[in-house]
mmCIF file of C-alpha atoms in Angstrom:
data_model
loop_
_atom_site.group_PDB
_atom_site.id
_atom_site.type_symbol
_atom_site.label_atom_id
_atom_site.label_comp_id
_atom_site.label_asym_id
_atom_site.label_seq_id
_atom_site.Cartn_x
_atom_site.Cartn_y
_atom_site.Cartn_z
ATOM 1 C CA MET L 1 33.349 5.712 -2.332
ATOM 2 C CA ASN L 2 31.419 2.441 -2.222
ATOM 3 C CA GLN L 3 30.792 0.105 -5.135
ATOM 4 C CA VAL L 4 27.236 -0.694 -6.205
ATOM 5 C CA ILE L 5 25.894 -3.223 -8.712
ATOM 6 C CA TYR L 6 22.327 -3.128 -9.984
ATOM 7 C CA SER L 7 20.786 -6.175 -11.618
ATOM 8 C CA PRO L 8 17.303 -7.582 -12.323
ATOM 9 C CA SER L 9 16.096 -10.087 -9.747
ATOM 10 C CA LYS L 10 15.829 -12.588 -12.611
ATOM 11 C CA TYR L 11 17.160 -12.656 -16.142
ATOM 12 C CA ILE L 12 15.529 -15.388 -18.221
ATOM 13 C CA GLN L 13 16.519 -16.084 -21.821
ATOM 14 C CA GLY L 14 15.360 -18.866 -24.108
ATOM 15 C CA GLY L 15 12.932 -19.931 -26.800
ATOM 16 C CA GLY L 16 9.162 -19.760 -26.402
ATOM 17 C CA GLU L 17 9.293 -17.570 -23.296
ATOM 18 C CA ILE L 18 6.371 -15.407 -24.494
ATOM 19 C CA SER L 19 4.010 -18.304 -23.707
ATOM 20 C CA LYS L 20 5.209 -18.453 -20.092
ATOM 21 C CA LEU L 21 4.598 -14.842 -19.046
ATOM 22 C CA GLY L 22 1.493 -15.625 -17.029
ATOM 23 C CA ALA L 23 3.323 -18.333 -15.095
ATOM 24 C CA TYR L 24 6.242 -16.016 -14.363
ATOM 25 C CA CYS L 25 3.880 -13.315 -13.066
ATOM 26 C CA ARG L 26 2.065 -15.896 -10.946
ATOM 27 C CA GLN L 27 5.392 -16.916 -9.413
ATOM 28 C CA MET L 28 5.823 -13.287 -8.359
ATOM 29 C CA GLY L 29 2.510 -13.448 -6.499
ATOM 30 C CA ALA L 30 0.626 -11.169 -8.896
ATOM 31 C CA THR L 31 -3.144 -11.564 -9.234
ATOM 32 C CA GLY L 32 -3.587 -9.191 -12.180
ATOM 33 C CA ALA L 33 -1.365 -7.642 -14.842
ATOM 34 C CA TYR L 34 -1.229 -4.555 -17.067
ATOM 35 C CA ALA L 35 0.887 -4.900 -20.213
ATOM 36 C CA ILE L 36 2.174 -2.100 -22.437
ATOM 37 C CA VAL L 37 2.818 -3.756 -25.797
ATOM 38 C CA ASP L 38 4.345 -2.719 -29.114
ATOM 39 C CA PRO L 39 1.748 -2.615 -31.922
ATOM 40 C CA TYR L 40 3.439 -5.328 -34.005
ATOM 41 C CA ILE L 41 3.888 -7.635 -31.021
ATOM 42 C CA LEU L 42 0.281 -7.087 -29.971
ATOM 43 C CA ALA L 43 -0.938 -7.996 -33.447
ATOM 44 C CA THR L 44 1.364 -10.982 -33.834
ATOM 45 C CA TYR L 45 1.683 -12.432 -30.355
ATOM 46 C CA GLY L 46 -1.220 -10.850 -28.475
ATOM 47 C CA ASN L 47 -3.204 -14.100 -28.396
ATOM 48 C CA ASP L 48 -0.190 -16.040 -27.083
ATOM 49 C CA ILE L 49 0.239 -13.489 -24.302
ATOM 50 C CA VAL L 50 -3.454 -13.644 -23.378
ATOM 51 C CA SER L 51 -3.382 -17.454 -23.395
ATOM 52 C CA SER L 52 -0.461 -17.520 -20.978
ATOM 53 C CA PHE L 53 -2.448 -15.457 -18.491
ATOM 54 C CA ASP L 54 -5.684 -17.375 -19.109
ATOM 55 C CA ALA L 55 -3.797 -20.535 -18.205
ATOM 56 C CA GLU L 56 -3.106 -18.957 -14.802
ATOM 57 C CA SER L 57 -6.661 -17.549 -14.465
ATOM 58 C CA MET L 58 -5.070 -14.121 -14.144
ATOM 59 C CA PRO L 59 -6.744 -10.941 -15.479
ATOM 60 C CA LEU L 60 -4.679 -9.090 -18.073
ATOM 61 C CA VAL L 61 -5.110 -5.642 -19.603
ATOM 62 C CA GLN L 62 -3.096 -4.985 -22.760
ATOM 63 C CA ARG L 63 -2.433 -1.402 -23.890
ATOM 64 C CA GLU L 64 -0.897 -0.696 -27.265
ATOM 65 C CA PHE L 65 2.146 1.560 -27.062
ATOM 66 C CA LYS L 66 1.730 4.628 -29.249
ATOM 67 C CA GLY L 67 3.601 7.884 -29.469
ATOM 68 C CA GLU L 68 6.818 8.751 -27.669
ATOM 69 C CA CYS L 69 8.347 7.594 -24.383
ATOM 70 C CA CYS L 70 7.590 10.894 -22.699
ATOM 71 C CA LEU L 71 6.392 12.040 -19.304
ATOM 72 C CA LYS L 72 2.965 12.975 -20.679
ATOM 73 C CA LEU L 73 2.293 9.403 -21.870
ATOM 74 C CA VAL L 74 3.561 7.917 -18.624
ATOM 75 C CA GLU L 75 1.263 10.146 -16.580
ATOM 76 C CA GLN L 76 -1.652 9.246 -18.849
ATOM 77 C CA ILE L 77 -1.116 5.520 -18.311
ATOM 78 C CA VAL L 78 -0.732 5.947 -14.555
ATOM 79 C CA ALA L 79 -4.070 7.779 -14.492
ATOM 80 C CA GLU L 80 -5.739 4.930 -16.420
ATOM 81 C CA LEU L 81 -4.499 2.151 -14.127
ATOM 82 C CA ASP L 82 -6.742 0.373 -11.657
ATOM 83 C CA LEU L 83 -4.188 -0.042 -8.891
ATOM 84 C CA ASN L 84 -6.464 -2.378 -6.936
ATOM 85 C CA ALA L 85 -6.639 -4.847 -9.828
ATOM 86 C CA THR L 86 -3.063 -4.559 -11.081
ATOM 87 C CA GLY L 87 -0.330 -6.532 -9.376
ATOM 88 C CA VAL L 88 2.405 -6.152 -11.984
ATOM 89 C CA ILE L 89 3.308 -3.977 -14.986
ATOM 90 C CA LEU L 90 4.688 -5.612 -18.109
ATOM 91 C CA GLY L 91 6.556 -3.927 -20.930
ATOM 92 C CA ILE L 92 6.631 -6.054 -24.071
ATOM 93 C CA GLY L 93 8.444 -4.745 -27.127
ATOM 94 C CA GLY L 94 11.274 -2.376 -27.985
ATOM 95 C CA GLY L 95 13.275 0.072 -25.917
ATOM 96 C CA LYS L 96 10.806 2.940 -25.662
ATOM 97 C CA THR L 97 7.937 0.597 -24.783
ATOM 98 C CA LEU L 98 10.075 -0.964 -22.063
ATOM 99 C CA ASP L 99 11.198 2.406 -20.706
ATOM 100 C CA THR L 100 7.568 3.524 -20.579
ATOM 101 C CA ALA L 101 6.624 0.434 -18.567
ATOM 102 C CA LYS L 102 9.515 1.023 -16.173
ATOM 103 C CA ALA L 103 8.514 4.651 -15.705
ATOM 104 C CA VAL L 104 4.922 3.600 -14.972
ATOM 105 C CA SER L 105 6.287 1.156 -12.408
ATOM 106 C CA ARG L 106 8.327 3.977 -10.861
ATOM 107 C CA TYR L 107 5.305 6.234 -10.421
ATOM 108 C CA THR L 108 2.942 3.508 -9.169
ATOM 109 C CA GLY L 109 5.316 1.474 -7.010
ATOM 110 C CA LEU L 110 4.234 -1.715 -8.805
ATOM 111 C CA PRO L 111 6.729 -4.433 -9.787
ATOM 112 C CA VAL L 112 7.666 -4.596 -13.455
ATOM 113 C CA VAL L 113 8.466 -7.441 -15.842
ATOM 114 C CA ILE L 114 10.396 -6.421 -18.941
ATOM 115 C CA VAL L 115 10.024 -8.513 -22.106
ATOM 116 C CA PRO L 116 12.306 -7.246 -24.896
ATOM 117 C CA THR L 117 11.239 -8.523 -28.313
ATOM 118 C CA VAL L 118 14.256 -6.971 -29.989
ATOM 119 C CA ALA L 119 17.826 -6.675 -28.783
ATOM 120 C CA SER L 120 18.296 -3.140 -30.045
ATOM 121 C CA THR L 121 19.412 -1.466 -26.781
ATOM 122 C CA ASP L 122 20.696 -2.317 -23.304
ATOM 123 C CA ALA L 123 17.700 -0.614 -21.683
ATOM 124 C CA PRO L 124 15.805 -3.733 -20.478
ATOM 125 C CA CYS L 125 17.948 -4.559 -17.438
ATOM 126 C CA SER L 126 18.524 -1.046 -16.153
ATOM 127 C CA ALA L 127 16.905 0.700 -13.203
ATOM 128 C CA LEU L 128 16.490 3.678 -15.467
ATOM 129 C CA SER L 129 14.091 5.062 -18.035
ATOM 130 C CA VAL L 130 15.207 7.437 -20.753
ATOM 131 C CA LEU L 131 12.471 9.973 -21.367
ATOM 132 C CA TYR L 132 12.158 12.076 -24.498
ATOM 133 C CA SER L 133 10.101 15.110 -25.391
ATOM 134 C CA GLU L 134 6.934 14.563 -27.413
ATOM 135 C CA GLU L 135 9.000 15.618 -30.445
ATOM 136 C CA GLY L 136 11.665 12.967 -29.804
ATOM 137 C CA GLU L 137 14.451 15.034 -28.249
ATOM 138 C CA PHE L 138 16.277 13.660 -25.217
ATOM 139 C CA ASP L 139 14.574 14.932 -22.068
ATOM 140 C CA ARG L 140 15.977 13.249 -18.967
ATOM 141 C CA TYR L 141 17.104 10.078 -17.256
ATOM 142 C CA LEU L 142 14.472 8.869 -14.783
ATOM 143 C CA PRO L 143 16.035 6.746 -12.023
ATOM 144 C CA LEU L 144 13.902 3.868 -10.760
ATOM 145 C CA MET L 145 13.741 2.653 -7.189
ATOM 146 C CA GLN L 146 15.224 -0.690 -8.244
ATOM 147 C CA SER L 147 16.067 -2.839 -11.254
ATOM 148 C CA PRO L 148 13.223 -4.646 -13.043
ATOM 149 C CA ASN L 149 11.825 -7.577 -11.096
ATOM 150 C CA ALA L 150 12.372 -9.813 -14.110
ATOM 151 C CA VAL L 151 13.713 -9.513 -17.646
ATOM 152 C CA ILE L 152 12.513 -12.221 -20.035
ATOM 153 C CA ALA L 153 14.079 -12.483 -23.493
ATOM 154 C CA ASP L 154 12.453 -14.789 -26.041
ATOM 155 C CA VAL L 155 15.257 -15.507 -28.509
ATOM 156 C CA ASP L 156 12.842 -17.057 -31.024
ATOM 157 C CA ILE L 157 11.043 -13.719 -31.355
ATOM 158 C CA ILE L 158 14.198 -11.605 -31.256
ATOM 159 C CA ALA L 159 15.779 -13.676 -34.034
ATOM 160 C CA LYS L 160 12.844 -12.841 -36.319
ATOM 161 C CA ALA L 161 13.047 -9.093 -35.730
ATOM 162 C CA PRO L 162 14.572 -6.880 -38.449
ATOM 163 C CA PRO L 163 18.348 -7.534 -38.441
ATOM 164 C CA ARG L 164 18.982 -3.792 -38.334
ATOM 165 C CA LEU L 165 17.653 -3.795 -34.764
ATOM 166 C CA LEU L 166 20.101 -6.473 -33.635
ATOM 167 C CA ALA L 167 22.920 -4.518 -35.266
ATOM 168 C CA ALA L 168 21.761 -1.340 -33.502
ATOM 169 C CA GLY L 169 21.844 -3.222 -30.199
ATOM 170 C CA MET L 170 25.440 -4.112 -30.943
ATOM 171 C CA GLY L 171 26.122 -0.430 -31.568
ATOM 172 C CA ASP L 172 24.712 0.448 -28.158
ATOM 173 C CA ALA L 173 26.647 -2.385 -26.524
ATOM 174 C CA LEU L 174 29.848 -1.406 -28.342
ATOM 175 C CA SER L 175 30.201 1.667 -26.142
ATOM 176 C CA THR L 176 29.843 -0.222 -22.848
ATOM 177 C CA PHE L 177 33.448 -1.200 -22.243
ATOM 178 C CA PHE L 178 34.955 2.088 -23.418
ATOM 179 C CA GLU L 179 32.601 4.163 -21.264
ATOM 180 C CA ALA L 180 33.122 1.864 -18.267
ATOM 181 C CA ARG L 181 36.872 2.218 -18.719
ATOM 182 C CA ALA L 182 36.608 6.006 -18.789
ATOM 183 C CA CYS L 183 34.516 5.971 -15.621
ATOM 184 C CA ARG L 184 36.926 3.587 -13.926
ATOM 185 C CA ASN L 185 39.810 5.927 -14.778
ATOM 186 C CA SER L 186 37.968 9.013 -13.527
ATOM 187 C CA GLY L 187 36.407 7.411 -10.436
ATOM 188 C CA ALA L 188 32.989 8.579 -11.600
ATOM 189 C CA VAL L 189 29.800 7.670 -9.780
ATOM 190 C CA THR L 190 27.669 5.378 -11.942
ATOM 191 C CA HIS L 191 23.891 5.255 -12.310
ATOM 192 C CA ALA L 192 23.938 2.537 -9.652
ATOM 193 C CA GLY L 193 25.189 5.089 -7.137
ATOM 194 C CA GLY L 194 28.770 3.964 -6.582
ATOM 195 C CA GLN L 195 32.069 3.509 -8.346
ATOM 196 C CA SER L 196 32.645 0.743 -10.847
ATOM 197 C CA SER L 197 33.330 -2.711 -9.429
ATOM 198 C CA ILE L 198 35.467 -5.588 -10.690
ATOM 199 C CA ALA L 199 32.314 -7.475 -11.619
ATOM 200 C CA ALA L 200 30.743 -4.635 -13.632
ATOM 201 C CA PHE L 201 33.979 -3.954 -15.488
ATOM 202 C CA ALA L 202 34.408 -7.655 -16.266
ATOM 203 C CA LEU L 203 30.873 -7.814 -17.705
ATOM 204 C CA ALA L 204 31.618 -4.749 -19.838
ATOM 205 C CA ARG L 205 34.767 -6.418 -21.140
ATOM 206 C CA ALA L 206 32.886 -9.662 -21.831
ATOM 207 C CA CYS L 207 30.312 -7.626 -23.734
ATOM 208 C CA LEU L 208 32.924 -6.183 -26.104
ATOM 209 C CA ASP L 209 34.676 -9.535 -26.543
ATOM 210 C CA THR L 210 31.384 -11.254 -27.424
ATOM 211 C CA LEU L 211 30.475 -8.587 -29.976
ATOM 212 C CA LEU L 212 33.803 -8.771 -31.753
ATOM 213 C CA ALA L 213 33.871 -12.585 -31.736
ATOM 214 C CA GLU L 214 30.270 -13.388 -32.730
ATOM 215 C CA GLY L 215 28.542 -10.228 -33.875
ATOM 216 C CA ALA L 216 28.915 -10.743 -37.625
ATOM 217 C CA GLU L 217 27.875 -14.400 -37.434
ATOM 218 C CA ALA L 218 24.841 -13.561 -35.311
ATOM 219 C CA LEU L 219 23.737 -10.860 -37.734
ATOM 220 C CA GLU L 220 23.945 -13.254 -40.668
ATOM 221 C CA ASP L 221 21.894 -15.846 -38.753
ATOM 222 C CA ALA L 222 19.345 -13.196 -37.810
ATOM 223 C CA ARG L 223 18.979 -12.271 -41.483
ATOM 224 C CA GLN L 224 17.744 -15.837 -41.950
ATOM 225 C CA GLY L 225 15.566 -15.741 -38.824
ATOM 226 C CA ILE L 226 17.671 -18.448 -37.151
ATOM 227 C CA ALA L 227 17.822 -18.450 -33.343
ATOM 228 C CA SER L 228 21.382 -19.796 -33.351
ATOM 229 C CA ALA L 229 23.830 -19.997 -30.474
ATOM 230 C CA ALA L 230 25.573 -16.902 -31.843
ATOM 231 C CA VAL L 231 22.294 -14.971 -31.860
ATOM 232 C CA GLY L 232 21.665 -16.054 -28.268
ATOM 233 C CA HIS L 233 25.119 -14.875 -27.217
ATOM 234 C CA ILE L 234 24.640 -11.478 -28.879
ATOM 235 C CA VAL L 235 21.183 -11.130 -27.308
ATOM 236 C CA GLU L 236 22.802 -11.698 -23.928
ATOM 237 C CA ALA L 237 25.582 -9.234 -24.742
ATOM 238 C CA ASN L 238 23.216 -6.543 -26.017
ATOM 239 C CA ILE L 239 20.698 -6.860 -23.197
ATOM 240 C CA TYR L 240 22.346 -8.275 -20.082
ATOM 241 C CA LEU L 241 26.107 -7.745 -20.329
ATOM 242 C CA SER L 242 25.704 -4.244 -21.708
ATOM 243 C CA GLY L 243 22.807 -3.459 -19.389
ATOM 244 C CA ILE L 244 24.710 -4.314 -16.222
ATOM 245 C CA GLY L 245 27.961 -3.029 -17.688
ATOM 246 C CA PHE L 246 26.661 0.442 -18.495
ATOM 247 C CA GLU L 247 24.579 0.938 -15.381
ATOM 248 C CA SER L 248 27.094 -0.312 -12.850
ATOM 249 C CA GLY L 249 30.162 0.539 -14.940
ATOM 250 C CA GLY L 250 29.117 4.012 -16.021
ATOM 251 C CA LEU L 251 28.311 6.169 -19.059
ATOM 252 C CA ALA L 252 30.710 8.699 -20.524
ATOM 253 C CA ALA L 253 31.357 10.548 -23.792
ATOM 254 C CA ALA L 254 29.699 8.102 -26.202
ATOM 255 C CA HIS L 255 26.247 8.487 -24.695
ATOM 256 C CA ALA L 256 26.822 12.184 -24.046
ATOM 257 C CA ILE L 257 27.545 12.697 -27.741
ATOM 258 C CA HIS L 258 24.533 10.555 -28.648
ATOM 259 C CA ASN L 259 22.345 12.783 -26.500
ATOM 260 C CA GLY L 260 23.752 15.830 -28.243
ATOM 261 C CA LEU L 261 23.010 14.342 -31.656
ATOM 262 C CA THR L 262 19.325 13.969 -30.759
ATOM 263 C CA VAL L 263 18.892 17.735 -31.175
ATOM 264 C CA LEU L 264 19.621 17.371 -34.895
ATOM 265 C CA GLU L 265 16.520 16.678 -36.953
ATOM 266 C CA GLU L 266 18.675 15.347 -39.774
ATOM 267 C CA CYS L 267 19.693 12.180 -37.906
ATOM 268 C CA ARG L 268 16.490 11.380 -36.031
ATOM 269 C CA HIS L 269 15.818 8.579 -38.485
ATOM 270 C CA MET L 270 18.838 6.784 -37.048
ATOM 271 C CA LEU L 271 18.338 4.253 -34.270
ATOM 272 C CA HIS L 272 19.727 4.856 -30.784
ATOM 273 C CA GLY L 273 22.438 2.232 -31.133
ATOM 274 C CA GLU L 274 23.465 3.464 -34.563
ATOM 275 C CA LYS L 275 24.093 6.922 -33.163
ATOM 276 C CA VAL L 276 25.902 5.442 -30.162
ATOM 277 C CA ALA L 277 28.193 3.459 -32.488
ATOM 278 C CA PHE L 278 29.337 6.621 -34.249
ATOM 279 C CA ALA L 279 29.562 8.403 -30.893
ATOM 280 C CA THR L 280 31.768 5.572 -29.584
ATOM 281 C CA LEU L 281 34.216 6.224 -32.402
ATOM 282 C CA ALA L 282 34.075 9.922 -31.514
ATOM 283 C CA GLN L 283 34.863 9.082 -27.878
ATOM 284 C CA LEU L 284 37.912 7.088 -28.963
ATOM 285 C CA MET L 285 39.089 10.050 -31.036
ATOM 286 C CA LEU L 286 38.474 12.318 -28.047
ATOM 287 C CA GLU L 287 40.639 10.018 -25.920
ATOM 288 C CA HIS L 288 43.359 9.708 -28.575
ATOM 289 C CA ALA L 289 42.947 5.955 -28.191
ATOM 290 C CA ALA L 290 45.412 3.488 -29.685
ATOM 291 C CA GLU L 291 45.091 3.041 -33.458
ATOM 292 C CA GLU L 292 44.711 -0.713 -33.000
ATOM 293 C CA GLU L 293 41.628 -0.126 -30.848
ATOM 294 C CA ILE L 294 40.145 2.432 -33.227
ATOM 295 C CA ALA L 295 40.760 0.158 -36.213
ATOM 296 C CA ALA L 296 39.026 -2.755 -34.485
ATOM 297 C CA VAL L 297 35.948 -0.627 -33.747
ATOM 298 C CA VAL L 298 35.771 0.756 -37.282
ATOM 299 C CA ALA L 299 36.198 -2.706 -38.805
ATOM 300 C CA PHE L 300 33.481 -4.142 -36.577
ATOM 301 C CA CYS L 301 31.062 -1.346 -37.440
ATOM 302 C CA ARG L 302 31.732 -1.845 -41.137
ATOM 303 C CA GLU L 303 31.160 -5.591 -40.777
ATOM 304 C CA VAL L 304 27.733 -5.220 -39.165
ATOM 305 C CA GLY L 305 26.596 -2.097 -41.003
ATOM 306 C CA LEU L 306 26.905 0.508 -38.268
ATOM 307 C CA PRO L 307 27.672 4.137 -39.219
ATOM 308 C CA VAL L 308 31.185 5.527 -38.933
ATOM 309 C CA THR L 309 30.786 8.704 -41.016
ATOM 310 C CA LEU L 310 28.618 11.801 -40.885
ATOM 311 C CA LYS L 311 27.214 10.908 -44.301
ATOM 312 C CA GLU L 312 26.008 7.567 -42.969
ATOM 313 C CA MET L 313 24.364 9.454 -40.110
ATOM 314 C CA GLY L 314 22.518 11.736 -42.526
ATOM 315 C CA LEU L 315 24.749 14.665 -41.579
ATOM 316 C CA SER L 316 27.005 15.024 -44.613
ATOM 317 C CA GLU L 317 25.743 18.508 -45.477
ATOM 318 C CA MET L 318 25.608 19.634 -41.852
ATOM 319 C CA GLU L 319 26.402 23.285 -41.208
ATOM 320 C CA PRO L 320 29.248 23.637 -38.669
ATOM 321 C CA GLY L 321 26.968 25.726 -36.463
ATOM 322 C CA LYS L 322 24.436 22.928 -36.147
ATOM 323 C CA LEU L 323 27.131 20.379 -35.404
ATOM 324 C CA MET L 324 28.519 22.697 -32.745
ATOM 325 C CA ALA L 325 25.035 22.923 -31.228
ATOM 326 C CA ALA L 326 25.049 19.133 -30.863
ATOM 327 C CA ALA L 327 28.527 19.302 -29.339
ATOM 328 C CA GLN L 328 27.350 21.922 -26.854
ATOM 329 C CA ALA L 329 24.300 19.826 -25.953
ATOM 330 C CA SER L 330 26.591 16.882 -25.218
ATOM 331 C CA CYS L 331 28.397 18.936 -22.586
ATOM 332 C CA GLU L 332 25.366 20.320 -20.750
ATOM 333 C CA ALA L 333 25.020 20.081 -16.985
ATOM 334 C CA ASP L 334 24.372 16.526 -15.740
ATOM 335 C CA SER L 335 25.674 15.076 -19.012
ATOM 336 C CA PRO L 336 27.692 11.851 -18.687
ATOM 337 C CA MET L 337 30.458 13.792 -20.425
ATOM 338 C CA ALA L 338 31.458 14.845 -16.903
ATOM 339 C CA ASN L 339 32.478 11.217 -16.259
ATOM 340 C CA MET L 340 35.427 11.458 -18.621
ATOM 341 C CA PRO L 341 38.814 11.422 -16.859
ATOM 342 C CA PHE L 342 39.666 14.841 -18.318
ATOM 343 C CA GLU L 343 37.806 18.070 -18.961
ATOM 344 C CA VAL L 344 35.936 18.157 -22.262
ATOM 345 C CA SER L 345 34.715 21.301 -24.031
ATOM 346 C CA PRO L 346 32.158 21.583 -26.851
ATOM 347 C CA GLN L 347 35.039 22.417 -29.208
ATOM 348 C CA ASP L 348 36.765 19.184 -28.178
ATOM 349 C CA VAL L 349 33.591 17.253 -29.006
ATOM 350 C CA PHE L 350 33.198 19.038 -32.335
ATOM 351 C CA ASP L 351 36.790 18.198 -33.250
ATOM 352 C CA ALA L 352 36.319 14.572 -32.173
ATOM 353 C CA ILE L 353 33.205 14.201 -34.334
ATOM 354 C CA ILE L 354 35.075 15.586 -37.346
ATOM 355 C CA ALA L 355 38.025 13.278 -36.603
ATOM 356 C CA ALA L 356 35.705 10.280 -36.306
ATOM 357 C CA ASP L 357 34.126 11.130 -39.650
ATOM 358 C CA ARG L 358 37.554 11.451 -41.244
ATOM 359 C CA ARG L 359 38.672 8.095 -39.793
ATOM 360 C CA GLY L 360 35.449 6.425 -40.906
ATOM 361 C CA GLN L 361 35.949 7.669 -44.454
ATOM 362 C CA GLN L 362 39.430 6.148 -44.480
ATOM 363 C CA ALA L 363 37.887 2.787 -43.669
ATOM 364 C CA GLY L 364 35.635 3.017 -46.713
#
């Protein structure tokens, strides 16, 4: 089996990048742009975005992102587009806005520039969109033809976002190394279309090391809206290291269990990365990982406010039957659970979730 690494053509991170978007699109040869923008970002930074395109004398259409990242919305946007006047798609905002922009790019064949304004997931760098149903349940992974043409992270904006979002991004990134390790052990084929490489595994390891070393400091700085060096390092870990690490290193039980949890109405208020953090602990229990490793993960989650118990997930009164339904959903066909280096049953997942909850309670 070959080894494949996916990566954006450019990853740009710094302060004040939102005011340079027009110039970056001009460098790509675009003559017009269509931006899908989060409501808050549109209200707060919409004029800055417009000014950056006015400076390049480039037409820009901005569309406020509303609803769910679902196929129906993507098809609606594609139908609205003037393909003759649009040279590039931009996604500006959080994970679902970015995934919508990438999906629109996939169906139109237009290049895409991804501008994350929070570091809450590792979605920005991937050649993948995660689509949900209109009700918010996981629907499917939509592979793109290639990675985004550019990913531009404005740390000044990200540092001012709610700290919970940065912590959630750390929860998503926390799984990267452990899932990449499982895929490396099983020889699984990653989303990039090959087996894990030395480079992808090294990035996944660097991601975990950065989280453990600087995550708590970065979160404290973010609470004060400070774009510190630690915040910058965690932004890079959450977005780039985790993005390349998961896509070219592979997904496994943690994201499979997350996907199963999305069927439970009781925890839909939880952010993606928060659910992934708990699911990462469940994966470690499933693997019978070393206690030292489990303890480090639990301690980190406690330090940055990520859930490690069912109660913290909103599932403390969960009927066993409902929890088993989530476990069964995590093992469905095409689930990344198949990338584990051993066979996993729904009962195994159920037991691992209960064990994770029990271990999380011990930490309290």
